Tab-separated table of C-alpha atoms and ligand atoms in Angstrom:
chain	number	residue	atom	x	y	z
A	631	MET	CA	-104.373	-5.390	0.494
A	632	THR	CA	-106.298	-3.558	4.069
A	633	GLU	CA	-109.971	-3.670	3.859
A	634	GLU	CA	-109.338	0.027	3.529
A	635	ALA	CA	-107.958	0.150	0.431
A	636	THR	CA	-109.888	-2.958	-1.217
A	637	ASN	CA	-112.918	0.042	-0.627
A	638	ARG	CA	-111.317	2.582	-2.318
A	639	ALA	CA	-110.386	0.437	-5.379
A	640	GLU	CA	-114.305	-0.314	-5.121
A	641	ARG	CA	-115.313	3.042	-5.380
A	642	HIS	CA	-112.955	4.221	-8.224
A	643	LYS	CA	-113.579	1.235	-10.086
A	644	ALA	CA	-117.221	2.708	-9.760
A	645	ARG	CA	-117.124	5.761	-10.259
A	646	MET	CA	-114.614	5.126	-13.277
A	647	GLN	CA	-117.689	2.213	-14.525
A	648	LYS	CA	-120.656	5.277	-14.201
A	649	MET	CA	-118.304	7.699	-16.218
A	650	LYS	CA	-117.130	5.597	-18.823
A	651	ALA	CA	-121.278	4.924	-19.152
A	652	HIS	CA	-121.973	8.728	-18.893
A	653	VAL	CA	-118.386	9.388	-22.039
A	654	ASP	CA	-120.067	6.071	-24.246
A	655	SER	CA	-123.895	7.546	-24.477
A	656	GLN	CA	-122.349	10.592	-25.033
A	657	VAL	CA	-120.474	9.116	-27.943
A	658	ALA	CA	-123.343	7.449	-29.250
A	659	GLN	CA	-125.309	10.386	-29.787
A	660	ALA	CA	-122.566	12.946	-31.830
A	661	THR	CA	-123.409	10.886	-34.925
A	662	GLU	CA	-124.078	14.220	-36.877
A	663	GLU	CA	-120.540	14.172	-39.801
A	664	ARG	CA	-119.955	17.551	-41.106
A	665	GLY	CA	-116.615	20.115	-40.973
A	666	ILE	CA	-116.677	22.683	-38.388
A	667	ILE	CA	-116.225	26.047	-37.679
A	668	VAL	CA	-113.826	26.577	-34.340
A	669	LEU	CA	-113.161	29.650	-32.353
A	670	LEU	CA	-109.329	30.563	-30.339
A	671	THR	CA	-110.053	33.526	-28.640
A	672	GLY	CA	-109.564	35.493	-25.451
A	673	ASN	CA	-106.457	37.632	-24.134
A	674	GLY	CA	-103.794	34.714	-22.939
A	675	LYS	CA	-101.247	32.766	-24.984
A	676	GLY	CA	-102.104	30.182	-27.456
A	677	LYS	CA	-104.846	30.902	-29.641
A	678	SER	CA	-102.341	30.531	-33.099
A	679	SER	CA	-100.094	28.322	-31.677
A	680	SER	CA	-103.177	25.466	-31.023
A	681	ALA	CA	-103.848	25.992	-34.142
A	682	PHE	CA	-100.819	24.915	-35.688
A	683	GLY	CA	-101.580	21.833	-33.267
A	684	MET	CA	-103.940	21.548	-35.715
A	685	VAL	CA	-102.234	21.496	-38.101
A	686	ALA	CA	-99.757	18.847	-37.542
A	687	ARG	CA	-102.580	16.901	-36.457
A	688	ALA	CA	-104.929	16.908	-39.968
A	689	LEU	CA	-101.624	16.516	-41.443
A	690	GLY	CA	-101.324	13.600	-39.573
A	691	HIS	CA	-103.827	12.167	-41.358
A	692	GLY	CA	-102.644	13.023	-44.514
A	693	GLN	CA	-105.759	15.570	-44.607
A	694	ARG	CA	-104.624	18.761	-46.532
A	695	VAL	CA	-104.385	22.784	-44.971
A	696	ALA	CA	-104.242	25.627	-46.274
A	697	VAL	CA	-103.418	28.716	-43.770
A	698	VAL	CA	-104.664	32.151	-44.150
A	699	GLN	CA	-102.624	34.410	-42.415
A	700	PHE	CA	-103.813	38.117	-41.672
A	701	ILE	CA	-101.382	39.309	-39.390
A	702	LYS	CA	-97.894	39.778	-40.948
A	703	GLY	CA	-95.624	39.977	-37.972
A	704	GLY	CA	-91.956	41.199	-37.696
A	705	TRP	CA	-90.538	38.393	-36.614
A	706	ASP	CA	-90.388	34.743	-38.681
A	707	CYS	CA	-93.035	32.071	-37.530
A	708	GLY	CA	-91.604	28.989	-36.669
A	709	GLU	CA	-94.250	27.230	-38.021
A	710	GLN	CA	-94.377	28.972	-40.636
A	711	LYS	CA	-90.608	27.235	-41.687
A	712	PHE	CA	-92.426	24.173	-41.201
A	713	PHE	CA	-94.676	23.604	-42.257
A	714	MET	CA	-94.426	26.070	-45.074
A	715	ASP	CA	-92.178	23.262	-47.680
A	716	HIS	CA	-95.129	20.562	-45.942
A	717	PRO	CA	-96.743	19.494	-49.913
A	718	ARG	CA	-99.831	18.963	-48.617
A	719	VAL	CA	-100.428	22.922	-46.979
A	720	SER	CA	-100.237	25.973	-48.602
A	721	PHE	CA	-99.422	29.353	-46.738
A	722	HIS	CA	-101.817	32.864	-47.895
A	723	VAL	CA	-99.729	35.554	-45.911
A	724	MET	CA	-100.706	39.396	-45.665
A	725	ALA	CA	-97.716	40.320	-47.969
A	726	THR	CA	-97.897	44.041	-47.100
A	727	GLY	CA	-100.451	46.112	-45.239
A	728	PHE	CA	-100.909	45.177	-41.653
A	729	THR	CA	-98.779	45.092	-38.793
A	730	TRP	CA	-98.810	46.915	-35.787
A	731	GLU	CA	-96.431	48.998	-37.283
A	732	THR	CA	-97.825	50.235	-40.437
A	733	GLN	CA	-101.472	51.747	-39.326
A	734	ASN	CA	-102.014	52.580	-43.783
A	735	ARG	CA	-106.138	52.457	-43.289
A	736	ASP	CA	-105.304	52.326	-47.420
A	737	SER	CA	-103.164	49.415	-47.847
A	738	ASP	CA	-103.708	47.905	-44.779
A	739	THR	CA	-107.919	47.741	-46.241
A	740	GLU	CA	-106.080	46.628	-49.577
A	741	ALA	CA	-103.892	44.151	-48.328
A	742	ALA	CA	-106.294	42.437	-45.597
A	743	GLN	CA	-108.715	42.276	-49.042
A	744	SER	CA	-106.213	40.264	-51.329
A	745	VAL	CA	-105.541	37.643	-48.973
A	746	TRP	CA	-108.857	37.508	-48.314
A	747	GLU	CA	-109.919	36.714	-51.522
A	748	GLN	CA	-107.409	33.523	-51.583
A	749	GLY	CA	-109.151	32.562	-48.272
A	750	LYS	CA	-112.728	32.562	-50.433
A	751	ALA	CA	-111.268	30.465	-52.686
A	752	LEU	CA	-110.702	27.822	-50.152
A	753	LEU	CA	-113.801	28.216	-49.127
A	754	GLN	CA	-115.119	26.920	-52.654
A	755	ASP	CA	-111.975	24.456	-52.460
A	756	GLU	CA	-113.525	20.824	-51.627
A	757	SER	CA	-110.281	19.324	-52.159
A	758	ILE	CA	-109.157	21.724	-48.645
A	759	ASP	CA	-109.528	19.605	-45.885
A	760	LEU	CA	-108.631	22.017	-42.856
A	761	VAL	CA	-108.364	26.169	-43.280
A	762	ILE	CA	-107.035	28.480	-40.716
A	763	PHE	CA	-108.011	32.127	-40.556
A	764	ASP	CA	-105.182	33.433	-38.296
A	765	GLU	CA	-105.725	36.901	-36.301
A	766	MET	CA	-108.571	37.341	-38.927
A	767	THR	CA	-110.960	38.758	-35.385
A	768	TYR	CA	-108.597	41.932	-36.124
A	769	MET	CA	-110.225	42.950	-40.075
A	770	PHE	CA	-113.977	42.896	-38.407
A	771	LYS	CA	-112.677	45.109	-35.298
A	772	PHE	CA	-110.813	47.738	-38.561
A	773	ASP	CA	-113.537	47.514	-40.338
A	774	TYR	CA	-111.030	45.989	-43.178
A	775	LEU	CA	-113.148	43.254	-43.678
A	776	SER	CA	-117.074	42.256	-44.052
A	777	LEU	CA	-118.031	40.460	-41.420
A	778	ASP	CA	-121.263	39.468	-42.987
A	779	GLU	CA	-119.059	38.609	-46.762
A	780	VAL	CA	-117.222	36.323	-44.316
A	781	LEU	CA	-120.154	34.352	-42.632
A	782	GLU	CA	-121.836	33.873	-45.877
A	783	SER	CA	-118.604	32.074	-47.230
A	784	LEU	CA	-118.235	30.299	-43.811
A	785	GLN	CA	-121.271	29.257	-44.129
A	786	GLN	CA	-121.318	27.795	-47.667
A	787	ARG	CA	-118.376	26.188	-47.461
A	788	PRO	CA	-117.419	22.347	-48.668
A	789	HIS	CA	-120.054	19.985	-46.060
A	790	ARG	CA	-116.739	18.196	-44.885
A	791	GLN	CA	-114.261	20.974	-44.525
A	792	ASN	CA	-113.040	22.074	-40.889
A	793	VAL	CA	-112.148	25.853	-39.897
A	794	VAL	CA	-109.498	27.412	-36.964
A	795	ILE	CA	-110.418	31.076	-36.876
A	796	THR	CA	-107.829	32.754	-34.070
A	797	GLY	CA	-107.697	36.395	-32.650
A	798	ARG	CA	-108.617	38.050	-29.499
A	799	GLY	CA	-112.599	40.163	-29.140
A	800	ALA	CA	-114.541	37.847	-31.387
A	801	GLN	CA	-117.595	39.286	-32.476
A	802	LYS	CA	-120.834	38.024	-31.676
A	803	SER	CA	-121.847	36.955	-34.742
A	804	LEU	CA	-118.716	34.978	-35.155
A	805	ILE	CA	-119.181	33.404	-32.229
A	806	GLU	CA	-122.706	32.067	-32.441
A	807	LEU	CA	-121.596	30.528	-35.716
A	808	ALA	CA	-118.716	28.622	-34.693
A	809	ASP	CA	-118.858	25.065	-33.251
A	810	THR	CA	-116.218	24.997	-30.915
A	811	VAL	CA	-115.508	28.234	-28.705
A	812	THR	CA	-112.131	28.552	-26.546
A	813	GLU	CA	-111.915	32.171	-24.848
A	814	LEU	CA	-108.120	31.156	-23.646
A	815	GLY	CA	-107.832	33.311	-20.294
A	816	ASP	CA	-104.654	35.159	-19.803
A	817	ILE	CA	-103.594	34.752	-16.288
A	818	LYS	CA	-99.810	35.300	-16.448
A	819	HIS	CA	-97.223	36.252	-19.116
A	820	ALA	CA	-93.991	36.378	-18.573
A	821	PHE	CA	-93.584	39.362	-21.053
A	822	ARG	CA	-94.749	40.969	-17.961
A	823	ALA	CA	-92.454	40.437	-16.270
A	824	GLY	CA	-89.200	42.071	-18.569
A	825	ILE	CA	-88.571	38.173	-20.513
A	826	LYS	CA	-87.979	38.542	-23.521
A	827	ALA	CA	-90.002	36.332	-26.389
A	828	GLN	CA	-88.723	33.109	-26.839
A	829	GLN	CA	-88.011	31.617	-30.031
A	830	GLY	CA	-89.921	27.412	-30.326
A	831	ILE	CA	-92.506	29.118	-27.172
A	832	GLU	CA	-93.683	32.834	-28.804
A	833	PHE	CA	-92.495	32.287	-32.278
B	306	ATP	P1	-99.205	31.860	-29.397
B	306	ATP	O1	-99.342	31.692	-31.144
B	306	ATP	O2	-98.472	32.106	-29.131
B	306	ATP	O3	-100.592	30.527	-29.472
B	306	ATP	P2	-101.444	33.713	-29.190
B	306	ATP	O4	-101.649	33.365	-31.421
B	306	ATP	O5	-102.134	32.916	-28.025
B	306	ATP	O6	-99.908	33.277	-29.431
B	306	ATP	P3	-101.018	36.622	-30.400
B	306	ATP	O7	-103.018	37.718	-29.641
B	306	ATP	O8	-101.987	35.812	-31.740
B	306	ATP	O9	-101.593	35.146	-28.871
B	306	ATP	O10	-100.381	37.098	-30.027
B	306	ATP	C1	-98.514	36.666	-30.448
B	306	ATP	C2	-97.407	36.594	-29.853
B	306	ATP	O11	-97.609	37.096	-28.652
B	306	ATP	C3	-97.367	35.511	-29.474
B	306	ATP	O12	-95.627	35.582	-28.954
B	306	ATP	C4	-97.844	35.302	-27.979
B	306	ATP	O13	-96.405	34.554	-26.903
B	306	ATP	C5	-97.817	36.438	-27.650
B	306	ATP	N1	-98.874	37.207	-26.898
B	306	ATP	C6	-99.731	36.767	-26.410
B	306	ATP	N2	-100.510	36.636	-25.458
B	306	ATP	C7	-99.896	37.394	-24.682
B	306	ATP	C8	-100.109	37.953	-23.980
B	306	ATP	N3	-101.119	38.198	-23.318
B	306	ATP	N4	-99.501	38.973	-22.882
B	306	ATP	C9	-98.037	39.084	-24.008
B	306	ATP	N5	-97.964	38.986	-25.105
B	306	ATP	C10	-98.522	37.498	-25.066
B	307	MG	MG1	-101.890	34.454	-32.798
């Protein structure tokens, strides 16, 4: 090895040792064991697909998962087809009502309330390890659900239960309550370049 290469290898080793010490001390400090709320918001793509990534992770560990979807999409989502028949996943989808097309306040509110009743029960069920509330933020934006009621149920859920909430424009109080909040930024989206939604990527 040249002298330069040796110096570089030593500098790299020293840097890695420092990094390891930092990570180790942070790991040592994280001692609390409880379920968390993950909030995925922002205008960029990746919120719901990230949530379903966590569904796969949880199932891989033998956990039980419930998915509550507040917007009945016009298309058949691959993740629903894939997870639907899994014995440890239950799906609770808004049966009728809110899609971008309906815009009927009364039926939308009724549909939102009815699926929320199921969600509320899941937040009282110790046997469910992970609950996903997909596209939930819109329900508060349109006043279809009471934000205060949902916040209260989230706070009273079982100690170890994890929750993932997705949707653009997350409300301030939801951000405050959540433990992990990620805002996905929209830098580019193929749709705006006129490319049709791709099976396996978009739905
Ligand atoms: P995904 O389900 O792909 O993770 P998402 O949950 O972050 O996306 P939503 O706002 O729920 O995004 O929108 C759902 C659909 O709209 C998806 O098909 C997604 O690819 C598409 N989409 C997301 N963001 C954008 C965007 N900025 N412009 C156009 N289409 C988008
Ligand atoms: Mg989504």
